[in-house]
Amino acid sequence: METIFSKIIEGSIPCNKVFENERILAFYDIEPAAPVHVLIIPKKPIPSMNEVAPEDLPLIGEMHSVAQQIAKDLGIAETGYRLINNCGPDSGQAVSHLHYHLVGGAKLGALVGGSSSHA
Ligand code: AMP
């Protein structure tokens, strides 16, 4: 299925690229929710986390390595960040192409976890 992200991968829609190799592309989110907001996507058109197959696990691992490297490169590795995957309607997933949001560069409000959500 064609999505905005598959068009970005094929180059018919531009993006502000942060990282690319044969398997993975990372670019700045067009509507940043934090001072640093990068999307990390596989070039393989996996619709969501629900469709990740066992053979995709090395790719998922590599996406985490890429996130780690981008966090270092953009100077938020030590201050902290979130790596978020939205999956399905209740999460608000808008684009049916697997992606991680890497967000940081400011104190992030607690959603789940974090010191402020515990008594
Ligand atoms: P999600 O709600 O998890 O599916 O997130 C989709 C994200 O894609 C949103 O944060 C959008 O701002 C972002 N987005 C949509 N179109 C573009 C685009 N052309 N370039 C960069 N980011 C985009």
Tab-separated table of C-alpha atoms and ligand atoms in Angstrom:
chain	number	residue	atom	x	y	z
A	1	MET	CA	0.000	0.000	0.000
A	2	GLU	CA	1.323	3.435	-0.934
A	3	THR	CA	1.793	5.865	1.952
A	4	ILE	CA	3.420	9.249	2.432
A	5	PHE	CA	6.474	7.407	3.766
A	6	SER	CA	6.757	5.093	0.738
A	7	LYS	CA	6.699	8.243	-1.431
A	8	ILE	CA	9.469	9.741	0.709
A	9	ILE	CA	11.496	6.517	0.324
A	10	GLU	CA	11.105	6.524	-3.478
A	11	GLY	CA	11.942	10.246	-3.570
A	12	SER	CA	8.717	11.618	-5.018
A	13	ILE	CA	8.131	13.596	-1.782
A	14	PRO	CA	11.123	15.387	-0.236
A	15	CYS	CA	12.287	15.002	3.334
A	16	ASN	CA	14.856	16.583	5.595
A	17	LYS	CA	17.133	13.563	5.835
A	18	VAL	CA	19.136	12.676	8.939
A	19	PHE	CA	20.346	9.171	8.038
A	20	GLU	CA	20.037	6.666	5.206
A	21	ASN	CA	21.368	3.256	4.322
A	22	GLU	CA	20.002	0.422	2.136
A	23	ARG	CA	17.440	-0.610	4.744
A	24	ILE	CA	16.601	2.439	6.858
A	25	LEU	CA	15.765	6.115	6.370
A	26	ALA	CA	15.533	8.780	9.087
A	27	PHE	CA	14.244	12.315	8.597
A	28	TYR	CA	12.864	15.224	10.609
A	29	ASP	CA	9.141	15.117	11.405
A	30	ILE	CA	7.273	17.825	9.507
A	31	GLU	CA	5.288	18.759	12.646
A	32	PRO	CA	7.828	18.462	15.451
A	33	ALA	CA	6.448	17.678	18.900
A	34	ALA	CA	9.777	18.472	20.592
A	35	PRO	CA	12.976	20.399	19.741
A	36	VAL	CA	14.373	17.145	18.296
A	37	HIS	CA	11.804	15.002	16.467
A	38	VAL	CA	13.116	12.492	13.965
A	39	LEU	CA	11.246	9.637	12.286
A	40	ILE	CA	13.118	6.378	11.721
A	41	ILE	CA	11.544	4.087	9.147
A	42	PRO	CA	12.440	0.832	7.416
A	43	LYS	CA	12.471	0.937	3.630
A	44	LYS	CA	10.592	-2.364	3.717
A	45	PRO	CA	6.876	-1.482	3.712
A	46	ILE	CA	5.813	-2.998	7.055
A	47	PRO	CA	2.426	-1.400	7.920
A	48	SER	CA	2.793	-1.465	11.710
A	49	MET	CA	4.378	-3.262	14.652
A	50	ASN	CA	1.621	-5.878	14.286
A	51	GLU	CA	3.087	-7.032	10.981
A	52	VAL	CA	6.717	-7.312	12.143
A	53	ALA	CA	7.772	-10.891	11.333
A	54	PRO	CA	10.537	-12.908	12.978
A	55	GLU	CA	12.766	-12.337	9.938
A	56	ASP	CA	12.395	-8.557	10.459
A	57	LEU	CA	13.950	-8.623	13.932
A	58	PRO	CA	17.501	-7.807	12.746
A	59	LEU	CA	16.010	-4.798	10.950
A	60	ILE	CA	14.208	-3.700	14.117
A	61	GLY	CA	17.459	-4.062	16.030
A	62	GLU	CA	19.269	-1.982	13.434
A	63	MET	CA	16.594	0.732	13.756
A	64	HIS	CA	17.422	0.911	17.465
A	65	SER	CA	21.131	1.231	16.666
A	66	VAL	CA	20.332	4.008	14.213
A	67	ALA	CA	18.222	5.759	16.881
A	68	GLN	CA	21.111	5.488	19.338
A	69	GLN	CA	23.522	7.003	16.828
A	70	ILE	CA	21.161	9.828	15.844
A	71	ALA	CA	20.584	10.678	19.522
A	72	LYS	CA	24.367	10.969	19.932
A	73	ASP	CA	24.800	12.970	16.730
A	74	LEU	CA	22.016	15.408	17.662
A	75	GLY	CA	23.318	15.860	21.207
A	76	ILE	CA	20.440	14.325	23.183
A	77	ALA	CA	21.988	10.994	24.180
A	78	GLU	CA	22.898	12.261	27.647
A	79	THR	CA	19.961	14.613	28.260
A	80	GLY	CA	17.529	11.855	27.266
A	81	TYR	CA	14.918	11.065	24.706
A	82	ARG	CA	11.990	8.798	23.847
A	83	LEU	CA	11.703	6.264	21.072
A	84	ILE	CA	7.990	5.903	20.354
A	85	ASN	CA	6.087	3.539	18.102
A	86	ASN	CA	2.395	4.127	17.527
A	87	CYS	CA	0.537	0.974	16.496
A	88	GLY	CA	-3.113	1.025	15.497
A	89	PRO	CA	-6.091	3.339	16.009
A	90	ASP	CA	-5.954	3.813	19.791
A	91	SER	CA	-2.312	4.938	19.541
A	92	GLY	CA	-3.142	7.537	16.905
A	93	GLN	CA	-0.998	5.892	14.220
A	94	ALA	CA	-1.637	8.062	11.160
A	95	VAL	CA	0.784	6.576	8.625
A	96	SER	CA	0.534	2.850	7.883
A	97	HIS	CA	4.263	2.346	7.496
A	98	LEU	CA	6.217	1.233	10.576
A	99	HIS	CA	8.119	4.110	12.187
A	100	TYR	CA	9.751	5.201	15.391
A	101	HIS	CA	9.549	8.761	16.640
A	102	LEU	CA	12.818	9.846	18.283
A	103	VAL	CA	11.931	12.848	20.456
A	104	GLY	CA	14.020	14.860	22.859
A	105	GLY	CA	15.785	18.131	23.437
A	106	ALA	CA	13.416	19.204	26.245
A	107	LYS	CA	11.861	17.816	29.406
A	108	LEU	CA	9.136	15.498	28.108
A	109	GLY	CA	5.811	15.173	29.917
A	110	ALA	CA	5.056	11.790	31.452
A	111	LEU	CA	2.727	9.592	29.407
A	112	VAL	CA	3.542	6.228	30.916
A	113	GLY	CA	6.436	5.517	33.220
A	114	GLY	CA	8.800	8.239	34.354
A	115	SER	CA	9.252	9.530	37.891
A	116	SER	CA	6.215	11.837	37.814
A	117	SER	CA	3.725	9.025	37.145
A	118	HIS	CA	4.620	7.079	40.299
A	119	ALA	CA	3.401	7.843	43.798
B	1	AMP	P1	2.048	8.562	13.588
B	1	AMP	O1	0.910	9.335	14.177
B	1	AMP	O2	2.820	7.780	14.614
B	1	AMP	O3	1.620	7.718	12.414
B	1	AMP	O4	3.082	9.640	13.075
B	1	AMP	C1	3.166	10.077	11.758
B	1	AMP	C2	4.087	11.271	11.758
B	1	AMP	O5	4.465	11.546	10.431
B	1	AMP	C3	3.496	12.559	12.338
B	1	AMP	O6	4.275	12.987	13.451
B	1	AMP	C4	3.586	13.550	11.176
B	1	AMP	O7	3.901	14.859	11.585
B	1	AMP	C5	4.672	12.927	10.327
B	1	AMP	N1	4.655	13.276	8.905
B	1	AMP	C6	3.599	13.197	8.072
B	1	AMP	N2	3.963	13.570	6.826
B	1	AMP	C7	5.272	13.894	6.889
B	1	AMP	C8	6.227	14.361	5.932
B	1	AMP	N3	5.902	14.567	4.640
B	1	AMP	N4	7.498	14.579	6.352
B	1	AMP	C9	7.834	14.386	7.632
B	1	AMP	N5	6.979	13.933	8.581
B	1	AMP	C10	5.713	13.702	8.214
